[in-house]
Coordinates of C-alpha atoms in Angstrom, one line a residue:
Chain J
M1 CA 0.0 0.0 0.0
I2 CA 2.8 2.4 0.8
D3 CA 6.4 1.6 0.0
D4 CA 9.7 2.3 1.6
H5 CA 10.2 5.5 -0.4
V6 CA 6.9 7.0 0.6
T7 CA 7.5 6.1 4.3
R8 CA 10.9 7.8 4.3
H9 CA 9.4 10.8 2.5
V10 CA 6.6 11.2 5.0
A11 CA 9.0 10.8 7.9
R12 CA 11.1 13.7 6.5
L13 CA 7.9 15.8 6.0
A14 CA 7.0 15.1 9.7
R15 CA 10.5 15.8 10.9
L16 CA 10.8 12.4 12.5
E17 CA 14.0 10.4 12.7
L18 CA 13.1 6.7 12.4
T19 CA 15.6 3.9 12.8
E20 CA 15.8 1.3 10.0
S21 CA 13.7 -1.2 12.0
E22 CA 11.2 1.5 12.8
T23 CA 10.9 2.4 9.1
V24 CA 10.2 -1.2 8.1
Q25 CA 7.6 -1.6 10.9
M26 CA 6.0 1.8 10.2
Q27 CA 5.6 0.9 6.5
H28 CA 3.7 -2.4 7.5
E29 CA 1.5 -0.7 10.1
L30 CA 0.6 2.3 8.0
S31 CA -0.3 0.0 5.1
A32 CA -2.6 -2.0 7.3
I33 CA -4.3 1.1 8.8
L34 CA -4.6 2.7 5.3
E35 CA -6.2 -0.4 4.0
Y36 CA -8.8 -0.2 6.7
V37 CA -9.5 3.6 6.5
Q38 CA -9.8 3.6 2.7
Q39 CA -13.4 2.4 3.2
V40 CA -14.2 6.2 3.3
Q41 CA -13.6 6.0 -0.5
E42 CA -16.5 3.6 -1.0
L43 CA -19.1 6.3 -0.6
D44 CA -20.3 8.7 -3.3
L45 CA -19.6 12.0 -1.7
A46 CA -19.6 14.4 -4.7
T47 CA -22.5 16.4 -3.5
V48 CA -21.6 16.2 0.3
P49 CA -19.9 19.3 1.8
P50 CA -17.0 18.7 4.2
T51 CA -17.4 19.3 8.0
T52 CA -14.5 21.0 9.6
H53 CA -16.1 21.7 13.0
A54 CA -19.3 20.0 14.2
I55 CA -20.5 23.1 16.1
P56 CA -20.0 25.9 13.6
L57 CA -19.0 29.3 14.8
E58 CA -18.4 32.4 12.7
N59 CA -16.4 35.6 13.2
V60 CA -15.4 35.1 16.8
V61 CA -13.8 38.4 17.9
R62 CA -12.9 40.0 21.2
E63 CA -12.2 43.5 22.3
D64 CA -8.8 44.7 21.1
V65 CA -7.5 45.6 24.5
P66 CA -3.7 45.4 25.3
T67 CA -2.9 43.1 28.1
P68 CA 0.4 42.4 29.7
S69 CA 2.3 39.6 28.0
V70 CA 4.5 36.9 29.4
P71 CA 7.7 38.3 31.0
V72 CA 10.8 37.3 29.1
E73 CA 12.4 35.4 31.9
L74 CA 9.3 33.3 32.4
A75 CA 9.0 32.6 28.7
L76 CA 12.6 31.3 28.7
R77 CA 12.3 29.3 31.9
E78 CA 11.6 26.0 30.2
A79 CA 13.9 26.4 27.2
P80 CA 16.6 23.7 26.9
E81 CA 19.1 26.3 25.8
V82 CA 19.0 30.1 26.1
H83 CA 21.1 32.7 24.4
G84 CA 20.7 36.2 25.9
D85 CA 17.1 37.1 25.7
G86 CA 16.2 34.4 23.2
F87 CA 16.0 30.7 22.5
A88 CA 19.2 29.1 21.2
V89 CA 18.9 27.0 18.1
P90 CA 21.4 25.0 16.1
R91 CA 22.6 26.6 12.9
M92 CA 20.5 26.1 9.8
G93 CA 22.2 23.5 7.5
Chain E
M1 CA -17.1 5.6 56.5
A2 CA -13.6 6.6 55.5
L3 CA -13.1 10.2 54.2
T4 CA -12.0 8.8 50.8
D5 CA -15.3 6.9 50.4
L6 CA -17.3 10.2 50.4
T7 CA -18.6 11.6 47.2
A8 CA -17.7 15.2 46.5
E9 CA -21.2 16.3 47.3
Q10 CA -21.1 14.4 50.7
S11 CA -17.7 15.9 51.4
I12 CA -19.1 19.5 50.8
T13 CA -21.9 18.7 53.2
A14 CA -19.6 17.2 55.8
I15 CA -17.3 20.2 55.6
A16 CA -20.3 22.6 56.0
A17 CA -21.5 20.7 59.0
G18 CA -18.0 20.9 60.6
R19 CA -17.6 17.1 60.6
T20 CA -14.4 17.4 58.6
S21 CA -12.1 20.0 56.9
S22 CA -10.6 20.5 53.5
E23 CA -7.2 19.8 55.1
D24 CA -8.3 16.4 56.5
L25 CA -9.9 15.4 53.1
V26 CA -6.9 16.4 51.1
R27 CA -4.6 14.6 53.5
A28 CA -6.6 11.4 53.4
H29 CA -6.6 11.4 49.6
L30 CA -2.9 12.3 49.4
E31 CA -2.2 9.3 51.6
R32 CA -3.8 7.0 49.0
V33 CA -2.1 8.9 46.1
E34 CA 1.3 8.3 47.7
H35 CA 0.6 4.6 48.2
D36 CA -0.3 4.1 44.6
D37 CA -0.8 0.5 43.6
W38 CA -2.1 1.5 40.1
N39 CA 0.6 4.0 38.8
N40 CA -2.1 6.6 38.4
F41 CA -0.1 9.7 39.3
L42 CA 2.7 11.3 37.4
A43 CA 3.0 14.3 39.8
V44 CA 1.8 14.9 43.3
N45 CA 1.0 18.4 44.5
R46 CA 1.4 17.6 48.3
E47 CA 2.6 20.9 49.9
A48 CA 0.7 23.3 47.6
A49 CA -2.5 21.3 48.0
L50 CA -2.3 21.2 51.8
A51 CA -1.5 24.9 51.9
R52 CA -4.5 25.7 49.7
A53 CA -6.7 23.4 51.9
R54 CA -5.7 25.3 55.0
E55 CA -6.3 28.6 53.3
I56 CA -9.8 27.5 52.3
D57 CA -10.5 26.1 55.8
A58 CA -9.7 29.6 57.2
M59 CA -12.1 31.5 54.9
P60 CA -15.1 33.0 56.6
Q61 CA -17.2 32.2 53.5
R62 CA -16.2 29.0 51.7
P63 CA -16.2 28.8 47.9
P64 CA -18.8 26.4 46.5
L65 CA -16.5 23.4 46.1
A66 CA -15.4 23.9 49.7
G67 CA -11.8 22.6 49.4
V68 CA -12.6 19.1 48.0
P69 CA -9.6 17.5 46.3
I70 CA -9.4 16.8 42.6
A71 CA -7.0 14.9 40.3
I72 CA -6.2 16.4 36.9
K73 CA -5.2 14.6 33.7
D74 CA -1.6 15.4 32.8
A75 CA -2.7 16.8 29.4
L76 CA -3.9 19.9 31.2
S77 CA -1.3 22.6 32.0
T78 CA -0.9 23.5 35.7
R79 CA 1.4 26.4 36.5
D80 CA 4.7 25.3 38.1
L81 CA 3.4 21.7 38.5
T82 CA 5.0 19.2 36.2
T83 CA 2.9 18.4 33.1
T84 CA 4.1 15.8 30.6
A85 CA 1.0 14.6 28.7
G86 CA 2.5 11.1 29.3
S87 CA 5.4 11.9 27.0
R88 CA 9.2 11.8 27.3
I89 CA 9.4 14.9 25.2
L90 CA 7.8 16.9 28.0
E91 CA 9.7 15.2 30.9
G92 CA 10.0 17.7 33.7
F93 CA 8.1 20.4 31.9
R94 CA 6.6 23.0 34.2
P95 CA 4.0 25.1 32.4
I96 CA 4.0 28.9 32.9
Y97 CA 0.2 29.1 33.1
T98 CA -2.8 27.1 34.2
A99 CA -5.5 25.8 31.9
T100 CA -8.7 27.9 32.2
C101 CA -10.9 24.9 33.3
V102 CA -8.5 24.1 36.1
A103 CA -8.2 27.7 37.1
R104 CA -12.0 27.9 37.2
L105 CA -12.3 24.8 39.4
E106 CA -9.6 26.2 41.7
A107 CA -11.4 29.5 42.0
A108 CA -14.6 27.5 42.9
G109 CA -12.7 25.8 45.7
A110 CA -11.4 22.6 44.3
V111 CA -7.8 21.6 45.4
V112 CA -5.5 20.0 42.9
I113 CA -3.7 17.0 44.5
G114 CA -1.9 15.7 41.5
K115 CA -1.6 14.9 37.8
T116 CA -2.8 11.6 36.3
N117 CA -1.2 9.2 34.0
M118 CA -2.4 8.9 30.4
D119 CA -1.6 7.5 26.9
E120 CA 1.0 9.8 25.4
F121 CA -0.6 12.9 24.1
A122 CA -4.0 11.2 24.7
M123 CA -3.4 8.8 21.9
G124 CA -4.5 5.4 23.0
S125 CA -7.3 3.4 24.6
S126 CA -5.5 1.5 27.4
C127 CA -3.0 3.9 29.0
E128 CA -0.3 1.5 27.8
N129 CA 1.1 4.3 25.5
S130 CA 2.2 6.3 28.5
A131 CA 6.0 6.8 28.5
Y132 CA 5.8 6.3 32.3
G133 CA 4.2 2.8 32.2
P134 CA 0.5 2.0 32.2
S135 CA -2.0 2.7 35.0
L136 CA -3.8 -0.4 36.2
N137 CA -7.5 -1.2 36.6
P138 CA -8.5 -1.3 40.3
W139 CA -11.1 -4.0 39.4
D140 CA -8.3 -6.3 38.2
T141 CA -4.7 -5.1 38.1
T142 CA -3.8 -7.5 35.3
R143 CA -6.2 -5.4 33.1
V144 CA -6.0 -1.9 31.6
P145 CA -8.1 1.0 33.0
G146 CA -8.9 2.1 29.4
G147 CA -7.6 5.3 27.9
S148 CA -6.4 7.8 27.2
S149 CA -7.5 9.3 30.5
G150 CA -6.7 6.0 32.3
G151 CA -5.1 7.4 35.4
S152 CA -8.0 9.9 36.0
A153 CA -10.6 7.1 35.8
S154 CA -8.6 4.6 37.8
A155 CA -7.8 7.2 40.5
V156 CA -11.5 7.9 41.0
A157 CA -12.5 4.2 41.1
A158 CA -9.6 3.5 43.6
R159 CA -10.7 6.4 45.8
Q160 CA -7.5 8.5 45.4
A161 CA -9.8 11.4 44.5
P162 CA -13.6 11.8 44.6
W163 CA -13.5 13.2 41.1
S164 CA -11.1 14.2 38.3
L165 CA -10.7 15.8 34.9
G166 CA -10.0 14.0 31.6
S167 CA -10.1 14.9 28.0
D168 CA -12.0 13.1 25.3
T169 CA -11.2 13.2 21.6
G170 CA -12.7 9.9 20.4
G171 CA -13.7 8.3 23.7
S172 CA -10.9 9.1 26.1
I173 CA -13.2 9.9 29.0
R174 CA -16.2 7.7 28.3
Q175 CA -14.3 4.4 27.6
P176 CA -12.0 4.5 30.7
A177 CA -15.1 5.5 32.8
A178 CA -16.8 2.4 31.5
L179 CA -13.8 0.1 32.1
C180 CA -13.4 1.4 35.7
G181 CA -17.0 1.4 36.7
I182 CA -17.5 5.2 37.1
V183 CA -19.3 8.1 35.5
G184 CA -17.5 10.0 32.7
V185 CA -18.8 12.9 30.7
K186 CA -17.8 14.3 27.3
P187 CA -19.6 17.7 27.0
T188 CA -20.8 19.4 23.8
Y189 CA -17.8 20.4 21.7
G190 CA -16.9 23.9 22.9
A191 CA -18.6 23.7 26.3
V192 CA -15.4 23.8 28.3
S193 CA -12.4 26.1 27.4
R194 CA -9.4 24.2 26.0
Y195 CA -6.9 27.0 26.8
G196 CA -4.1 25.1 28.5
L197 CA -5.2 21.6 27.2
I198 CA -2.3 20.1 25.3
A199 CA -3.9 19.8 21.9
F200 CA -4.4 16.5 20.1
A201 CA -7.2 16.9 17.5
S202 CA -8.6 20.4 17.7
S203 CA -11.9 19.7 16.0
L204 CA -12.7 17.0 18.5
D205 CA -10.9 17.6 21.8
Q206 CA -13.1 18.4 24.8
V207 CA -12.4 18.4 28.6
G208 CA -14.9 16.7 31.0
P209 CA -15.4 15.2 34.4
F210 CA -15.0 11.8 36.0
A211 CA -16.9 11.0 39.2
R212 CA -18.5 8.2 41.1
T213 CA -22.0 9.7 40.9
V214 CA -23.9 11.6 38.1
R215 CA -24.6 14.5 40.4
D216 CA -20.9 14.9 41.2
A217 CA -20.1 14.9 37.5
A218 CA -22.8 17.6 36.9
L219 CA -21.4 19.7 39.8
L220 CA -17.9 19.7 38.3
L221 CA -19.1 20.5 34.8
Q222 CA -21.3 23.3 36.3
S223 CA -18.1 25.1 37.5
M224 CA -16.3 24.8 34.2
V225 CA -18.6 25.6 31.2
G226 CA -18.7 28.8 29.4
R227 CA -16.9 31.2 27.1
D228 CA -13.3 31.9 27.6
P229 CA -11.7 34.8 25.7
M230 CA -8.5 32.6 25.4
D231 CA -10.3 29.9 23.4
T232 CA -12.3 31.1 20.4
T233 CA -14.0 27.7 20.1
S234 CA -15.5 27.9 23.6
L235 CA -19.2 28.7 23.6
D236 CA -21.5 31.0 25.5
W237 CA -23.3 28.4 27.6
P238 CA -27.1 28.8 27.1
D239 CA -28.5 27.4 30.4
P240 CA -26.7 26.7 33.7
I241 CA -25.9 23.1 34.4
V242 CA -28.4 21.9 37.1
L243 CA -27.8 19.0 39.5
P244 CA -30.2 16.2 38.4
T245 CA -33.0 15.1 40.6
A246 CA -35.2 13.1 38.2
G247 CA -36.4 9.7 39.5
R248 CA -38.7 8.9 36.6
L249 CA -38.3 8.9 32.8
D250 CA -41.9 9.5 31.8
G251 CA -42.2 10.8 28.2
V252 CA -38.4 10.3 27.6
R253 CA -37.7 8.6 24.2
V254 CA -34.5 6.6 24.2
G255 CA -33.2 5.3 20.8
V256 CA -30.9 2.3 20.8
I257 CA -28.2 2.5 18.2
E258 CA -28.8 -0.9 16.5
E259 CA -25.4 -0.8 14.7
L260 CA -23.7 -0.8 18.1
M261 CA -25.7 -3.6 19.8
G262 CA -24.7 -6.5 17.5
E263 CA -21.6 -8.0 16.0
G264 CA -18.3 -7.0 17.6
I265 CA -20.0 -6.3 21.0
E266 CA -19.3 -8.8 23.8
P267 CA -22.4 -10.8 24.8
G268 CA -22.0 -9.8 28.5
V269 CA -21.8 -6.1 27.5
R270 CA -24.9 -6.4 25.4
A271 CA -26.8 -8.1 28.1
A272 CA -25.9 -5.5 30.8
C273 CA -26.9 -2.7 28.3
R274 CA -30.2 -4.5 27.5
A275 CA -31.0 -4.8 31.2
A276 CA -30.4 -1.1 31.7
L277 CA -32.7 -0.3 28.7
R278 CA -35.5 -2.4 30.4
R279 CA -35.1 -0.1 33.4
V280 CA -35.7 2.9 31.1
E281 CA -39.1 1.3 30.3
S282 CA -39.9 0.5 33.9
L283 CA -39.2 4.1 34.8
G284 CA -41.8 5.3 32.3
G285 CA -39.6 6.0 29.2
T286 CA -39.9 4.4 25.8
V287 CA -37.1 2.5 24.0
V288 CA -37.0 2.3 20.2
P289 CA -34.4 1.0 17.8
I290 CA -32.6 3.8 15.8
E291 CA -30.3 3.3 12.8
L292 CA -27.3 5.5 12.1
P293 CA -26.4 4.2 8.6
H294 CA -23.0 5.8 8.5
A295 CA -21.9 5.0 12.1
S296 CA -19.9 2.1 10.8
Y297 CA -17.7 4.5 8.9
G298 CA -16.9 6.4 12.1
L299 CA -13.7 4.7 13.0
A300 CA -12.2 5.0 9.5
T301 CA -13.2 8.7 9.4
Y302 CA -11.8 9.4 12.8
Y303 CA -8.4 7.7 12.1
L304 CA -7.9 10.1 9.2
I305 CA -9.2 13.3 10.8
A306 CA -7.6 12.9 14.2
P307 CA -4.1 11.9 13.0
A308 CA -4.2 14.7 10.4
E309 CA -5.0 17.3 13.1
C310 CA -2.4 15.8 15.5
S311 CA 0.3 15.9 12.9
A312 CA -0.2 19.7 12.8
N313 CA -0.7 20.2 16.5
L314 CA 2.4 18.2 17.5
A315 CA 4.7 20.2 15.2
R316 CA 5.2 22.5 18.2
F317 CA 7.3 19.9 20.0
D318 CA 10.6 20.8 18.5
G319 CA 13.0 21.0 21.5
I320 CA 13.5 24.7 21.3
R321 CA 11.2 26.6 23.6
Y322 CA 10.5 23.9 26.1
G323 CA 10.7 20.2 26.6
R324 CA 13.4 17.7 25.9
R325 CA 16.0 18.3 23.2
A326 CA 18.3 15.8 21.5
E327 CA 22.1 15.9 22.2
A328 CA 23.8 18.7 20.4
T329 CA 23.5 18.5 16.6
D330 CA 25.1 20.8 14.2
D331 CA 22.1 21.2 11.9
L332 CA 18.6 22.5 12.6
L333 CA 16.8 19.9 10.5
E334 CA 18.7 17.1 12.2
H335 CA 17.9 18.7 15.5
Y336 CA 14.2 18.6 14.8
E337 CA 14.2 15.0 13.5
R338 CA 16.3 13.6 16.3
T339 CA 14.5 15.5 19.1
R340 CA 11.2 14.2 17.9
G341 CA 12.5 10.7 17.0
E342 CA 13.8 10.3 20.6
G343 CA 11.0 12.1 22.4
F344 CA 7.9 10.5 20.9
G345 CA 6.7 7.0 21.5
P346 CA 5.6 4.5 18.8
E347 CA 1.9 5.3 18.7
V348 CA 2.5 9.1 18.5
K349 CA 4.9 8.5 15.7
R350 CA 2.4 6.3 13.9
R351 CA -0.3 8.9 14.1
I352 CA 1.9 11.8 13.1
M353 CA 3.0 9.7 10.1
L354 CA -0.6 8.7 9.2
G355 CA -1.7 12.3 9.5
T356 CA 1.2 13.7 7.5
F357 CA 0.5 11.1 4.8
A358 CA -3.3 11.9 4.7
L359 CA -2.6 15.6 4.3
S360 CA 0.3 15.3 1.9
S361 CA 0.1 16.4 -1.7
G362 CA -1.5 13.9 -4.0
Y363 CA -3.4 12.1 -1.1
Y364 CA -5.3 14.9 0.6
D365 CA -8.6 14.6 -1.4
A366 CA -8.7 10.8 -1.3
Y367 CA -8.1 10.6 2.4
Y368 CA -8.5 13.8 4.5
G369 CA -11.0 15.5 2.2
Q370 CA -13.1 12.3 1.9
A371 CA -13.1 11.8 5.7
Q372 CA -14.4 15.3 6.2
R373 CA -17.3 14.6 3.9
V374 CA -18.2 11.3 5.6
R375 CA -18.2 13.3 8.8
T376 CA -21.0 15.4 7.4
L377 CA -23.0 12.2 6.8
I378 CA -22.5 11.1 10.4
V379 CA -23.6 14.6 11.6
R380 CA -26.7 14.2 9.5
D381 CA -27.4 10.7 10.8
F382 CA -27.5 12.1 14.4
A383 CA -29.7 15.0 13.4
A384 CA -32.2 12.6 11.8
A385 CA -32.1 10.4 14.9
F386 CA -32.7 13.3 17.3
A387 CA -35.8 14.2 15.3
E388 CA -37.2 10.8 16.6
V389 CA -35.8 10.5 20.1
D390 CA -34.4 12.5 23.0
V391 CA -31.4 10.4 23.9
L392 CA -29.4 7.7 22.1
A393 CA -28.0 4.7 24.0
S394 CA -25.4 2.1 23.2
P395 CA -22.6 0.3 25.0
T396 CA -19.7 2.7 25.8
S397 CA -17.0 0.1 25.0
P398 CA -17.5 -3.1 23.0
T399 CA -15.7 -5.1 25.7
V400 CA -15.0 -5.0 29.4
A401 CA -11.4 -4.1 30.5
F402 CA -9.0 -6.2 28.5
R403 CA -5.6 -7.6 29.7
L404 CA -2.4 -5.6 29.6
G405 CA -0.6 -6.3 26.4
E406 CA -3.6 -7.9 24.7
R407 CA -3.9 -5.3 22.0
T408 CA -0.5 -3.6 21.9
A409 CA 0.9 -5.6 19.0
D410 CA -1.9 -4.7 16.6
P411 CA -2.8 -0.9 16.4
L412 CA -6.1 -1.6 14.6
S413 CA -7.4 -3.9 17.4
M414 CA -6.7 -1.1 19.9
Y415 CA -8.5 1.5 17.7
L416 CA -11.6 -0.7 17.8
S417 CA -12.0 0.0 21.5
D418 CA -13.5 3.3 20.6
V419 CA -15.9 2.1 17.9
C420 CA -19.0 3.1 20.0
T421 CA -17.7 6.5 21.2
I422 CA -16.2 7.9 18.0
P423 CA -19.4 8.6 16.0
V424 CA -20.7 10.9 18.8
S425 CA -17.3 12.7 18.9
L426 CA -17.3 13.3 15.2
A427 CA -20.8 15.0 15.6
G428 CA -19.5 17.1 18.5
L429 CA -22.4 16.0 20.7
P430 CA -22.5 15.6 24.5
S431 CA -22.4 12.1 25.8
L432 CA -21.7 10.3 29.0
S433 CA -21.0 6.8 30.3
I434 CA -22.6 5.3 33.5
P435 CA -21.8 1.9 34.9
C436 CA -24.8 -0.4 34.2
G437 CA -23.6 -3.7 35.7
L438 CA -20.9 -6.3 35.6
S439 CA -19.8 -8.9 33.1
D440 CA -17.4 -11.6 34.4
G441 CA -16.9 -9.4 37.5
L442 CA -15.8 -6.4 35.4
P443 CA -17.8 -3.1 34.9
V444 CA -19.9 -2.4 31.8
G445 CA -20.6 1.1 30.7
L446 CA -23.8 2.4 29.1
Q447 CA -23.3 5.4 26.8
L448 CA -26.0 8.1 26.5
A449 CA -25.8 10.8 23.9
G450 CA -28.0 13.8 23.1
P451 CA -28.2 16.8 20.8
A452 CA -25.8 19.7 21.4
F453 CA -26.4 21.5 24.7
S454 CA -28.6 18.7 26.1
E455 CA -26.3 18.1 29.1
N456 CA -29.1 18.7 31.6
R457 CA -31.4 16.2 30.0
L458 CA -28.5 13.7 29.8
F459 CA -27.8 14.1 33.5
D460 CA -31.4 13.7 34.4
V461 CA -31.7 10.4 32.4
A462 CA -28.4 9.2 33.8
H463 CA -29.3 10.1 37.3
A464 CA -32.7 8.2 37.2
L465 CA -31.0 5.2 35.7
E466 CA -28.1 5.3 38.1
A467 CA -30.6 5.1 41.0
A468 CA -32.6 2.3 39.4
I469 CA -29.5 0.2 38.5
G470 CA -27.9 0.7 42.0
F471 CA -24.4 -0.1 40.8
D472 CA -21.8 -0.4 43.6
P473 CA -18.7 1.4 42.3
S474 CA -16.4 -0.3 44.8
P475 CA -13.8 -2.5 43.2
P476 CA -13.4 -5.7 45.3
G477 CA -10.0 -5.7 47.1
V478 CA -9.7 -1.9 47.1
T479 CA -9.9 -1.1 50.8
A480 CA -10.2 2.2 52.5

């Protein structure tokens, strides 16, 4: 159903490092799940609109009032690595 | 009677009468939390809870929930109290703010005693996907408590808390409530603010209560519903939640979902549900069969929509602003891939992969787009059903609590655990599970569902049935 190439491509899109054995297992499991879920393709749905939310809401707005934001030191508290007043990240490849 | 045997309502009465205090109640429950035979707690809030209890005890005018202890699913953020969502990637994470629903309960006088175990990021039906080991079922510790809110359900059944909070995306409150023999409520989509709930599938996620009585569950929901400026999907709640008093069901029309009473449902589960439906009739209600022609597509629809939404929601776990990060890498892409590869467990990876695939170019229309259209048919099925009846009934779970390890090898067999709860979730409707009997000594749950905003009606029906059934929610062998 999905091959090794697609599995690796999707893992890359999802930013997930998979080991070789995880990749093989993932390919089998995803194929089995996709085989099951493709029953949604049996139905003729050409005239049926999609549902994104079951309880529809429109134009939800609130007053545009400034409120205090999170203090910098609190925002950085849980970061694995901090540089000055910011989050430290590895260099872009 | 031990303090930990009291319902929340009884505790509030006992405190008001001066027979006990918040501090005594909190201490008694903490005692059980700290001698945890079921691995239900990932964090214990001992000192802060006792301090808050003493503070409430000293108030001249007590808040409505009077200092009664509560356990909170670890998917809900609690300021400064470790919150992991059952994942390694959030090991040791201390949120900088508290979820609105928890803050509302605290303001109403509930005291948070700890955070409960769960399937990682709420993905699972047995609690076995927790990175910290599964919770166990107090009715039989060789069996699962259900999931994903397994710890919250098990803790209430095991009297570590009189009530707790869970979250339900496809059945994660109702199914563990059924397997642990307690009451679990998934409110109407949007009833409770999700600000501070670690998101799984945003078009489905909803927070709700666990309790040992329907009235306790109603009392907890009463203190949480309503619009929150921090969650634009939260709704202005039309009528206040009222504690149910109904003893009769005269004039109430109950529809039995025929598709969920046949093949695939254990005979013992069916029998207990049929017996409960006979009680509906003896209480004056009517019971009629109802067909939901597209319910059988629910599971397939859900396993496209929920993974698609989770693949987007879980993109935020990147090891940069919070959470665990992989050992130093010299490239940003490698950093993301390794951090997430190490931090997520197998089921979370599976769902991210499935969702990413379903949303990817070339497959979107055939999978995700198609699932959203089937969802419309399921919504219409329910609308048609509620033109005929007031309440729909079915088993909550196709089986009683299954054995640890029984379904871990085959993801699809685990997904089938939610076959009865998922259609209701896709339609965004309120539903709850009440215990309706035992099968082989293990609890069976009856699911009741109603139209949007029909919580008060559901509580009334559940309350009348609860009294008629007279289920004893005490697992044998769990002593005070």
